[in-house]
Coordinates of C-alpha atoms in Angstrom, one line a residue:
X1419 CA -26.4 -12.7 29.4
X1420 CA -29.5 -11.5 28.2
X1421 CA -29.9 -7.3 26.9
X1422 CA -30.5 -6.0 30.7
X1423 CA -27.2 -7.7 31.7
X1424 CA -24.8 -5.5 29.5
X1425 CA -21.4 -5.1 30.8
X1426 CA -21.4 -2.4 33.0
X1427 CA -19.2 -0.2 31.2
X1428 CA -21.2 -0.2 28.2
X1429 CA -24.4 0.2 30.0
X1430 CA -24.5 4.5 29.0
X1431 CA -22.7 3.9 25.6
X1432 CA -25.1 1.8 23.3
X1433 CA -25.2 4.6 20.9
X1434 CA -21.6 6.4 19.6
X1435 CA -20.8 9.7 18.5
X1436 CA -22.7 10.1 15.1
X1437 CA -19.9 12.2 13.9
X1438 CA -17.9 10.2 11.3
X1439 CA -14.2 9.2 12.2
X1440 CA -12.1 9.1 9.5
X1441 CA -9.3 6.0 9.9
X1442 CA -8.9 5.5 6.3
X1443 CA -5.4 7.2 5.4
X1444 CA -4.2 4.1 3.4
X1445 CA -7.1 4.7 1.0
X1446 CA -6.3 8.6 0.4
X1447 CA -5.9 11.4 2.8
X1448 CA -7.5 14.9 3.3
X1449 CA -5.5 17.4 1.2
X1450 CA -3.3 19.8 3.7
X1451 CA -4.5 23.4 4.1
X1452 CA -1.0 24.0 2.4
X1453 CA -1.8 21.7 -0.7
X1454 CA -5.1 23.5 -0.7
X1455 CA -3.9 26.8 -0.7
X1456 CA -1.4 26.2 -3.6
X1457 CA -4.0 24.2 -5.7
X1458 CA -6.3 27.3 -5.4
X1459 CA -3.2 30.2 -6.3
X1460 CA -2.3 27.9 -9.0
X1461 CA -5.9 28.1 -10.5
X1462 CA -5.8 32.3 -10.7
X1463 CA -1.9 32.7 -11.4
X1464 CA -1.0 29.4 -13.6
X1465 CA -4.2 28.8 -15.9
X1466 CA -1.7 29.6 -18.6
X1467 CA 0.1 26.8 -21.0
X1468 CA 2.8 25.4 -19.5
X1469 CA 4.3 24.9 -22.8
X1470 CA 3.9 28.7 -23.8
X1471 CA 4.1 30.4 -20.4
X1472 CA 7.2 30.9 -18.2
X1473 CA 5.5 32.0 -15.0
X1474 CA 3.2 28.6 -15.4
X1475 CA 6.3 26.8 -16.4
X1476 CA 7.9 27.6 -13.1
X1477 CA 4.9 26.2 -11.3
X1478 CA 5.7 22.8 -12.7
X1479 CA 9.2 23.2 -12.6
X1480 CA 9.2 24.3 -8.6
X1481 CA 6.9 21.4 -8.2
X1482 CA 9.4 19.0 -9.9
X1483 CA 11.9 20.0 -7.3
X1484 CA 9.8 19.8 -4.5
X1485 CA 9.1 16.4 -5.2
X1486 CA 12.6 15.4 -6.0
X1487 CA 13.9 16.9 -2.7
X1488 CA 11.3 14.4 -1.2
X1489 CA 12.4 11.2 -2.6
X1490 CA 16.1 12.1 -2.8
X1491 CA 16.7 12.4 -6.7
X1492 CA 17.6 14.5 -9.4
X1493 CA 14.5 16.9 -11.0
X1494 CA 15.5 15.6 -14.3
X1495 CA 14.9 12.2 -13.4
X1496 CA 10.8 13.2 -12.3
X1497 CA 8.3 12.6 -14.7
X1498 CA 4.7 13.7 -13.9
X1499 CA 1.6 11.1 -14.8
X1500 CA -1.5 10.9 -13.2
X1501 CA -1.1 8.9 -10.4
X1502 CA 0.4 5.5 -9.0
X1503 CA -2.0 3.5 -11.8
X1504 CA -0.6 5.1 -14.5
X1505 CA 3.3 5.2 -13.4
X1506 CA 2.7 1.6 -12.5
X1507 CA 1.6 0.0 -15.8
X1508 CA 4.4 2.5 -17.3
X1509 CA 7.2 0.6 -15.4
X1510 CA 5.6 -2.8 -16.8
X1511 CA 5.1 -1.7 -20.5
X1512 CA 8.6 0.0 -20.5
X1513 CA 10.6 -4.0 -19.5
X1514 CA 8.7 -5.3 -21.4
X1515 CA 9.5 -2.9 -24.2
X1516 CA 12.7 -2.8 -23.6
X1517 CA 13.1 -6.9 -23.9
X1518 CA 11.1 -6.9 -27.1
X1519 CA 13.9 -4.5 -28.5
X1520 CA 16.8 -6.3 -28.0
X1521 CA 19.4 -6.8 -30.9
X1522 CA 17.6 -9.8 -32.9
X1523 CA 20.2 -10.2 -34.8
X1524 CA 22.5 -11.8 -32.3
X1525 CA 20.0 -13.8 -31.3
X1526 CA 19.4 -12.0 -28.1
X1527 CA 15.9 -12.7 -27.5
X1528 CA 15.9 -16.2 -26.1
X1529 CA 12.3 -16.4 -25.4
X1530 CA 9.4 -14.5 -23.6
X1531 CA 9.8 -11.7 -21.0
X1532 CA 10.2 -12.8 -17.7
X1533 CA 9.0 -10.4 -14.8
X1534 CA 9.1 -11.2 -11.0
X1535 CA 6.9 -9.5 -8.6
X1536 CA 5.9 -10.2 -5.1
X1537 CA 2.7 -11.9 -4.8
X1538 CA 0.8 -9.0 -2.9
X1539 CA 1.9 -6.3 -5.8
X1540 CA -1.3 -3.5 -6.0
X1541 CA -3.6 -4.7 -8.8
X1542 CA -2.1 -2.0 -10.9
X1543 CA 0.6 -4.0 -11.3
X1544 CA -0.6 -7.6 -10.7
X1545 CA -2.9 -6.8 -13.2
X1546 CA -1.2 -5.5 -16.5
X1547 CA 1.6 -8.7 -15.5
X1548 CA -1.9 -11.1 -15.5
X1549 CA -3.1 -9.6 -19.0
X1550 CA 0.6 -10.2 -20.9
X1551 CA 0.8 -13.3 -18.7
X1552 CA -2.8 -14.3 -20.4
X1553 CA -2.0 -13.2 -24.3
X1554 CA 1.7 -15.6 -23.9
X1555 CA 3.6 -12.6 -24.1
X1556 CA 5.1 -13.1 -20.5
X1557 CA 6.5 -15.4 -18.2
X1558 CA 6.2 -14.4 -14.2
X1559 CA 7.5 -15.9 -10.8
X1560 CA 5.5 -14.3 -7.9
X1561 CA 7.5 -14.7 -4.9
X1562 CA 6.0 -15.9 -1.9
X1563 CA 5.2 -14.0 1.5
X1564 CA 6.8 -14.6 4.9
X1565 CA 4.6 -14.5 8.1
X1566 CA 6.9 -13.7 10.4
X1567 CA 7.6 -10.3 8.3
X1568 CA 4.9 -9.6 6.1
X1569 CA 7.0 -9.4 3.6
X1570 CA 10.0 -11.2 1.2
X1571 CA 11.6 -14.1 3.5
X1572 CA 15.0 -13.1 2.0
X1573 CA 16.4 -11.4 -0.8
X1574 CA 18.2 -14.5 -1.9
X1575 CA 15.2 -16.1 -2.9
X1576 CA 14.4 -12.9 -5.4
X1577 CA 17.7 -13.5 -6.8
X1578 CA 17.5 -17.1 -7.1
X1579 CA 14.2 -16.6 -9.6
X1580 CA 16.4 -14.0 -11.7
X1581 CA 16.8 -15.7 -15.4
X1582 CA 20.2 -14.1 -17.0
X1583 CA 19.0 -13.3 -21.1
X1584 CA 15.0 -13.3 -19.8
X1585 CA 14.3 -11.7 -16.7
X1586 CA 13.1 -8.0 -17.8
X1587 CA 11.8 -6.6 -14.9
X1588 CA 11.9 -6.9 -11.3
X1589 CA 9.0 -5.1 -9.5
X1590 CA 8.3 -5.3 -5.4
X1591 CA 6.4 -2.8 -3.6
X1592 CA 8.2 -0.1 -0.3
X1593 CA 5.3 -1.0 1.5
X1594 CA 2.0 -2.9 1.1
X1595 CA -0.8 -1.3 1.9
X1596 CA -3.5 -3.3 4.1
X1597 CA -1.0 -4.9 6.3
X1598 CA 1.8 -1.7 6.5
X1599 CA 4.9 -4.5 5.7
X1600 CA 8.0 -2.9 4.5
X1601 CA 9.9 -4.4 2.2
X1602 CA 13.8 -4.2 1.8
X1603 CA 14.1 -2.1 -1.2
X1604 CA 17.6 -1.2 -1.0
X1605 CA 18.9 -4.4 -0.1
X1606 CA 17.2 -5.7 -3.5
X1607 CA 18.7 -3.1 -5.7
X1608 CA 22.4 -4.2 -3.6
X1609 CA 21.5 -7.8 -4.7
X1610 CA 20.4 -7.0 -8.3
X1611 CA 23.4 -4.9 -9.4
X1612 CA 25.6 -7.4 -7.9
X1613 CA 23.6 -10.0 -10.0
X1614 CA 24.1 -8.2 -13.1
X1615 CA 27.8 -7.3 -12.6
X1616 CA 28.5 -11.0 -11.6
X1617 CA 26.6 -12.1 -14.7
X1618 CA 27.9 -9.5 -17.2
X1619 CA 31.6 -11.3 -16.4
X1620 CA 31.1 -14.0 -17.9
X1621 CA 28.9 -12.8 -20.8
X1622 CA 29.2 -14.1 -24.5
X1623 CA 28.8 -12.6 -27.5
X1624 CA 25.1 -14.1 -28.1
X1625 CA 23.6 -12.1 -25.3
X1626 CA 25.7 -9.0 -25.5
X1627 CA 22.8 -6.8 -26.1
X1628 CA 20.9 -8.3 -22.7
X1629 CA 24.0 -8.0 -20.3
X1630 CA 24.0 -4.4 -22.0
X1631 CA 20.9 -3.3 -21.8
X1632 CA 20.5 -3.1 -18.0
X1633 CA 18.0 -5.3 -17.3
X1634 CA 16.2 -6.7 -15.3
X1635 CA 14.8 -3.1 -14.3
X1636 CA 14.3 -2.4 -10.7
X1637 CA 10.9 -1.1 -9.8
X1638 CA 9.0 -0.1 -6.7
X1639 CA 5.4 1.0 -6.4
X1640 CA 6.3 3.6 -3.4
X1641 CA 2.5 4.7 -3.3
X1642 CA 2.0 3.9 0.5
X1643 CA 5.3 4.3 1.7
X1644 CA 6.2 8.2 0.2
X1645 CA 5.2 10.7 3.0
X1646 CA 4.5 7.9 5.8
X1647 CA 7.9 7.1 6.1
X1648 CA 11.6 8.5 4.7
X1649 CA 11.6 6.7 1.1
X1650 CA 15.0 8.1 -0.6
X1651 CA 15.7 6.3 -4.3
X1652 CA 18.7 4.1 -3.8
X1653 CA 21.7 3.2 -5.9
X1654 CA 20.2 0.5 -8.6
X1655 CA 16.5 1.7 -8.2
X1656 CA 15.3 2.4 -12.0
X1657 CA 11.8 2.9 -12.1
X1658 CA 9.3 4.1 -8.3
X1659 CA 5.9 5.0 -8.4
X1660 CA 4.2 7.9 -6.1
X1661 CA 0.7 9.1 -5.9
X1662 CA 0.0 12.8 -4.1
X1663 CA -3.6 11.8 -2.6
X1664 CA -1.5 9.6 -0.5
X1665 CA 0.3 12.0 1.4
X1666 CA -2.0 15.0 1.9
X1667 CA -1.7 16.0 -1.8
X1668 CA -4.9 16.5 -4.9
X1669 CA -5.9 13.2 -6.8
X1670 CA -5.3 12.6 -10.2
X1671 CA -1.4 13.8 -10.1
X1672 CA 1.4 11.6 -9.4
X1673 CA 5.0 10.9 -10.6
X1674 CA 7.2 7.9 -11.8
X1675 CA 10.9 8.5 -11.3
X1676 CA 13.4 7.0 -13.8
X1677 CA 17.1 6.3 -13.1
X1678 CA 19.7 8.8 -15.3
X1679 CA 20.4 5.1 -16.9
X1680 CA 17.3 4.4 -17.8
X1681 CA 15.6 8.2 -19.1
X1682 CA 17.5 7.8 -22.6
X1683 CA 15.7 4.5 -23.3
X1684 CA 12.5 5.3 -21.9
X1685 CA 9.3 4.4 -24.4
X1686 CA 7.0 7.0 -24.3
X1687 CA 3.4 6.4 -22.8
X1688 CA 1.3 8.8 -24.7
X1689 CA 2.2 10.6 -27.6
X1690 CA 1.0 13.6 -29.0
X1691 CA 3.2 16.8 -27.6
X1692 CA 6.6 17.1 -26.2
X1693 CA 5.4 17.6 -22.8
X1694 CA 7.5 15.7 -19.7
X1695 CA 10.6 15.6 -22.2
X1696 CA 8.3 13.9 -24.9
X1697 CA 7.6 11.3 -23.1
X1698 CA 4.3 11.9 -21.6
X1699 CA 2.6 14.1 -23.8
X1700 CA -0.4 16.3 -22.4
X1701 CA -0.9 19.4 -20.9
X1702 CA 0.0 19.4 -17.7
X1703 CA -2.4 19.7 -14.7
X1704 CA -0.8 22.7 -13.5
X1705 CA -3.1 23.5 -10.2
X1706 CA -2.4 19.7 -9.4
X1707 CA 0.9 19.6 -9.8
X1708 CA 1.5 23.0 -7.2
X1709 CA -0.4 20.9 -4.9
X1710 CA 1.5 18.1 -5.3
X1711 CA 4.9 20.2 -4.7
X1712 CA 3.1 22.0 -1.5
X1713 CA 2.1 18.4 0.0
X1714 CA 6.0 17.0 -0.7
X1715 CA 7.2 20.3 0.9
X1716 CA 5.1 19.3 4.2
X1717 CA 5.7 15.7 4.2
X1718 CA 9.7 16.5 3.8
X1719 CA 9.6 19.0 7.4
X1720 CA 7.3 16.4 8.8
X1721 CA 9.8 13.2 8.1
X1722 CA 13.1 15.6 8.7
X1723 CA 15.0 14.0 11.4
X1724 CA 14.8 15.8 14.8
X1725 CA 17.8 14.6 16.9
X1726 CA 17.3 11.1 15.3
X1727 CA 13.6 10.8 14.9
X1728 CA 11.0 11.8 12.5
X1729 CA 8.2 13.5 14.3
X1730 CA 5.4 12.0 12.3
X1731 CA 6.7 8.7 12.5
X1732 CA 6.5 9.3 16.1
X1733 CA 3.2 10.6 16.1
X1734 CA 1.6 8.5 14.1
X1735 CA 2.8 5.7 15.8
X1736 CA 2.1 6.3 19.4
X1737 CA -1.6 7.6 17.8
X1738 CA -1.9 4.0 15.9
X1739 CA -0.6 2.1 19.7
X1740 CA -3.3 3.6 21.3
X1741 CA -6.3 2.8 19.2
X1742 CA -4.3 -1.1 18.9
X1743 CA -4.2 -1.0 23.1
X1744 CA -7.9 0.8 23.9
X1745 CA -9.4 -1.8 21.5
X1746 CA -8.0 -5.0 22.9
X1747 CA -8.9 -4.0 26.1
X1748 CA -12.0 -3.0 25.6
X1749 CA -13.3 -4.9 23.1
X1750 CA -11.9 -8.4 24.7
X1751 CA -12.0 -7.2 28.2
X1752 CA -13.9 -10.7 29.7
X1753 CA -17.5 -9.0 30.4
X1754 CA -17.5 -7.3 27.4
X1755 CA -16.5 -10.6 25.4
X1756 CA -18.9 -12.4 26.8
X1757 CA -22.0 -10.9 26.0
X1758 CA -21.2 -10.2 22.2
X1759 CA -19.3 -14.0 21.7
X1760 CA -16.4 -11.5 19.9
X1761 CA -12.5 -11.0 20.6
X1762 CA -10.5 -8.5 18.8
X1763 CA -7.4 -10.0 17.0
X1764 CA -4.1 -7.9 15.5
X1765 CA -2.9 -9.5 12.2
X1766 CA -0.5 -7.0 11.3
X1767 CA 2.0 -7.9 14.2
X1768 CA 4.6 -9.1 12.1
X1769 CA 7.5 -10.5 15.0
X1770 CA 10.8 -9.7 12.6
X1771 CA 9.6 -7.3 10.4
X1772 CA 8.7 -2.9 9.7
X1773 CA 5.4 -2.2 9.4
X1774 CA 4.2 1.5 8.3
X1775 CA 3.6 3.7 11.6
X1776 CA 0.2 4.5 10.9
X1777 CA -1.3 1.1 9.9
X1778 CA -3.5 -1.3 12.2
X1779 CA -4.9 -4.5 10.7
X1780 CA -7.7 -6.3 13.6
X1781 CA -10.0 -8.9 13.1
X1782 CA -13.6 -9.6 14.6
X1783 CA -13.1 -13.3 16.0
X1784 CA -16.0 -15.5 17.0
X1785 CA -15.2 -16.5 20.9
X1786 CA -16.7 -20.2 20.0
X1787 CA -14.0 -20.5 17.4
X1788 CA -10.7 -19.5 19.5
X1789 CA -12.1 -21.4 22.7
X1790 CA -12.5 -24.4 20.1
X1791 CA -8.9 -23.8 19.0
X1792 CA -7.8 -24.3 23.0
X1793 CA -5.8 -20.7 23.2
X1794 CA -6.8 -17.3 22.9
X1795 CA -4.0 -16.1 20.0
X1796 CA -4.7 -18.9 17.0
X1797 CA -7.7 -19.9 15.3
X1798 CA -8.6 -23.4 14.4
X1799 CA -8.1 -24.7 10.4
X1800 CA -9.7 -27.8 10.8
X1801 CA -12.9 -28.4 8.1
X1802 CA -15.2 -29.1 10.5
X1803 CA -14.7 -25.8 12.3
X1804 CA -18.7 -24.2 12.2
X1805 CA -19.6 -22.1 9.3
X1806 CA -22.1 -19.9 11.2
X1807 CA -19.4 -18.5 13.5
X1808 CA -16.8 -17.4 10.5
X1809 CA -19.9 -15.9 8.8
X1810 CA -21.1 -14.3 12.0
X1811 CA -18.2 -12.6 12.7
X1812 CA -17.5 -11.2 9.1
X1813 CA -21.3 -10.4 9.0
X1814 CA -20.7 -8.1 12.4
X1815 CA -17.7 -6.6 11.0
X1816 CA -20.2 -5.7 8.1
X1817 CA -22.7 -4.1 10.1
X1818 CA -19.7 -2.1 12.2
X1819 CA -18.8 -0.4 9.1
X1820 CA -22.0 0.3 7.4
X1821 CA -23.5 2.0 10.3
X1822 CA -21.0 4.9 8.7
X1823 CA -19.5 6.2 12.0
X1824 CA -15.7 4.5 11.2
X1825 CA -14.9 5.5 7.9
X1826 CA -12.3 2.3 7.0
X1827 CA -11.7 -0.5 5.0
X1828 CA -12.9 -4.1 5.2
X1829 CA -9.8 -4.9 3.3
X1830 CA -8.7 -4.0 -0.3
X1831 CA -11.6 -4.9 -3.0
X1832 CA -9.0 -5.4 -5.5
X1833 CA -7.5 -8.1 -3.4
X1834 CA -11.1 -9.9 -2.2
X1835 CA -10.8 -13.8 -2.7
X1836 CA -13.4 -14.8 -5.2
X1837 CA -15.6 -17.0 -3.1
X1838 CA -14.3 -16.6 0.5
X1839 CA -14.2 -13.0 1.2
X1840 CA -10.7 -12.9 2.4
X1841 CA -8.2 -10.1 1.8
X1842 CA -5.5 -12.7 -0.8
X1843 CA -2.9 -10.1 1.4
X1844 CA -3.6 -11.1 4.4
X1845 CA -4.1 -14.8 3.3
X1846 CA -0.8 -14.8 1.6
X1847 CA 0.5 -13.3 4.6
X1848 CA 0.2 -15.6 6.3
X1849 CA -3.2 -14.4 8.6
X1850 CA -5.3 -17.4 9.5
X1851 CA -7.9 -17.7 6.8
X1852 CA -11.1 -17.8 9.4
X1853 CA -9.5 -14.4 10.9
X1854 CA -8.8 -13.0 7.5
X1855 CA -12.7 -12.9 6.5
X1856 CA -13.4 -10.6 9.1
X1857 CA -10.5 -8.2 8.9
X1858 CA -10.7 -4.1 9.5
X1859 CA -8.0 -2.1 8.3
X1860 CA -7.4 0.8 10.1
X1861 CA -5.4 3.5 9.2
X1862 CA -4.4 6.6 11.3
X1863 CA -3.0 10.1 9.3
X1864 CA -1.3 13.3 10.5
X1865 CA -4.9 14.8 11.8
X1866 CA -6.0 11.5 13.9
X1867 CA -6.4 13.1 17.5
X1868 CA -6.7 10.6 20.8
X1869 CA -10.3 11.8 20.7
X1870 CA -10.7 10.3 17.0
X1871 CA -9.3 7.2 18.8
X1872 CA -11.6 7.5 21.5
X1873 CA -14.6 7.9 19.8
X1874 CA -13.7 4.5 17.2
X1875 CA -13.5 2.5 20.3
X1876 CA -16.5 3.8 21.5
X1877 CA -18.2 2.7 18.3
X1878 CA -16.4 -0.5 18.3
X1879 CA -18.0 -1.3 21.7
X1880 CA -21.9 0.1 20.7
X1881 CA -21.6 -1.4 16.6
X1882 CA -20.4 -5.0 18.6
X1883 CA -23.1 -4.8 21.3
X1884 CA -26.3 -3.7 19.0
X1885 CA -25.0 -6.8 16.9
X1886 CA -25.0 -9.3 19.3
X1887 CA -28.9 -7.6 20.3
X1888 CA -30.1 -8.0 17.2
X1889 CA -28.3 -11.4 16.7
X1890 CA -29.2 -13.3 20.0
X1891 CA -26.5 -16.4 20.5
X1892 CA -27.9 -19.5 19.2

């Protein structure tokens, strides 16, 4: 089909709208008006010390509550860092800290440390586990992915990799954050107390202090999940990390909640002054922290239930469907395929498993490599499969986001394979490798309109066509 022959639907729309469409909520999110607002007050009315000043104190303190109310725990049990980085190499450091201090002198510390952590953890995590894994100081089991739900195939394999006297920490994410998985969080924390109580019954006197301690902690870096989707802190949850720039709140605040069990034995991270209980010294960010309490305020009415449903769940999801629908249709309607060689593919339909409502993971597929497969929904694996085409299509899905119209995300750099280019996620979730190199992650937020949606299939379309223009078929 040669440049005159474009399909006829796309003959007026080579060029997009110029304005840029932001589908990039996993990354961070626009502060609300309301977080805004507060941040700003906050500046003129609560420049004071925090330490020294009630009226700033309250600030914090009213912010402390706002955020508890969100995630279903006690103020008390709130402490404020700077983020999800910070709270989650806090939850590492503190096992591990806590396993180095058993009672040596009942021999309680058998050997090193062990920690288990799903394989697709945030490098925040993955990567603090890697550096004690490298100096010998730790032993870890990652636990494997299941396709069919993006996430843990079953609690019982969790448990199984528990070591009683070792096993420090526990640490699996509420929700990953390129492919929107869910994972069971409370059924884990079920399954670990159970674990601990079963063990603790048949408990000798050597390893007293470990069945005493309360490890393994229980940790969960909540970071996508808070303000997406109701996350409350369940019974046998010790340590979760949240981060406000994630749901409509400033950057650089964040909290780490810590079970009433757990506060009394809690290492501090930084020491200096007694701020956070003296266990986070540092003057506290004060503007940040009354944003942070303004966006938890909004995200609790917007996830409320209203007769059974949350509204933004709702909303987000139906906005999310329709960009998924409008861009299979358009983008593999049969003309349209043809002349660019390109199908759209979704990698993020996991069959028995929750996904995040706002979260939409596609691929750019080379029509040469799923006719070669002999059906439209699998990709070949084969070594012989042609090296041009994978390239091509990761090379168009290149040139789709640097034209700068659809702000998103090729994927997670963090998570970049080394020499392929593939998002490890989606790799270890099971998303064929050849679709994985080529992946767009979209993700929709409270101000997406159908005309934001609109407008990304629109550029779709003209980013796919000018491609294939530029990049005549061989």
């Amino acid at each position: 089909m040669s440049h005159q022959q474009l399909p006829r639907s796309q003959q007026h729309k080579q060029e997009a709208t110029k304005t840029p469409i932001y589908l990039d909520y996993n990354a961070t999110s626009p502060m609300s008006s309301q977080s805004r607002d507060a941040v700003i007050e906050a500046m003129y009315t609560g420049w004071q010390n925090p330490s020294v000043c009630s009226r700033t104190r309250s600030i914090v303190e009213v912010a402390r509550k706002s955020v508890a109310d969100l995630i279903g725990c006690q103020p008390a049990e709130l402490i404020f860092t700077s983020g999800g980085t910070e709270s989650n190499n806090w939850a590492v450091k503190q096992a591990v800290w806590m396993y180095r201090n058993l009672d040596r002198a009942e021999n309680a510390i058998v050997g090193r440390p062990h920690i288990v952590a799903s394989c697709i953890e945030h490098d925040s995590i993955r990567k603090p586990i890697e550096r004690l894994l490298a100096l010998g100081l730790v032993d870890v089991t990652w636990l494997r992915i299941d396709s069919s739900t993006g996430a843990l195939a079953n609690v019982g394999d969790l448990v199984a990799a528990l070591r009683w006297r070792n096993t420090c920490l526990v640490t699996v994410m509420w929700a990953n954050n390129e492919t929107g998985a869910i994972f069971p969080i409370a059924e884990i924390a079920n399954a670990l107390s159970e674990w601990r109580r079963l063990n603790s019954l048949t408990v000798d006197s050597s390893c007293s202090s470990y069945a005493n301690s309360g490890l393994p902690l229980f940790h969960t870096d909540a970071c996508q999940a808070v303000g997406k989707v109701p996350v409350k802190v369940p019974n046998g949850l010790d340590l979760l990390s949240l981060a406000g720039h994630k749901f409509q709140g400033p950057k650089g605040v964040g909290a780490l909640y810590c079970s009433a069990r757990l506060r009394a034995k809690l290492a501090p991270l930084l020491l200096g002054g007694g701020q956070e209980n003296g266990v986070r010294a540092g003057t506290e960010n004060t503007p940040g922290l009354a944003g942070l309490g303004a966006a938890a305020r909004l995200s609790k009415t917007q996830l409320d239930d209203v007769d059974g449903r949350q509204p933004l769940m709702v909303q987000l999801a139906e906005i999310r469907d329709q960009l998924r629908d409008r861009l299979l249709n358009s983008i593999n309607d049969p003309e349209m395929s043809e002349f660019t060689g390109f199908r759209l593919i979704v990698n993020n339909n996991f069959p028995n498993g929750p996904t995040l409502p706002n979260t939409l993971n596609v691929s750019v597929v080379s029509t040469k490599l799923l006719q070669s497969a002999g059906q439209s929904k699998e990709l070949a694996t084969d070594n012989n499969t042609d090296d041009m085409e994978l390239r091509e299509a990761a090379l168009a899905r290149n040139y789709l986001l640097s034209r700068g119209r659809i702000l998103a995300s090729a994927g997670s750099a963090c998570h970049a394979a080394a020499n392929s280019g593939a998002s490890a996620v989606l790799l270890e979730s099971g998303v064929n490798p050849m679709a994985a190199r080529s992946a767009v992650r979209l993700s929709v937020g409270p101000d997406t309109t159908i005309d934001d949606v609109l407008g990304a299939v629109e550029e779709f379309n003209a980013a796919l066509l000018q491609w294939r223009i530029e990049h005549p078929s061989r």
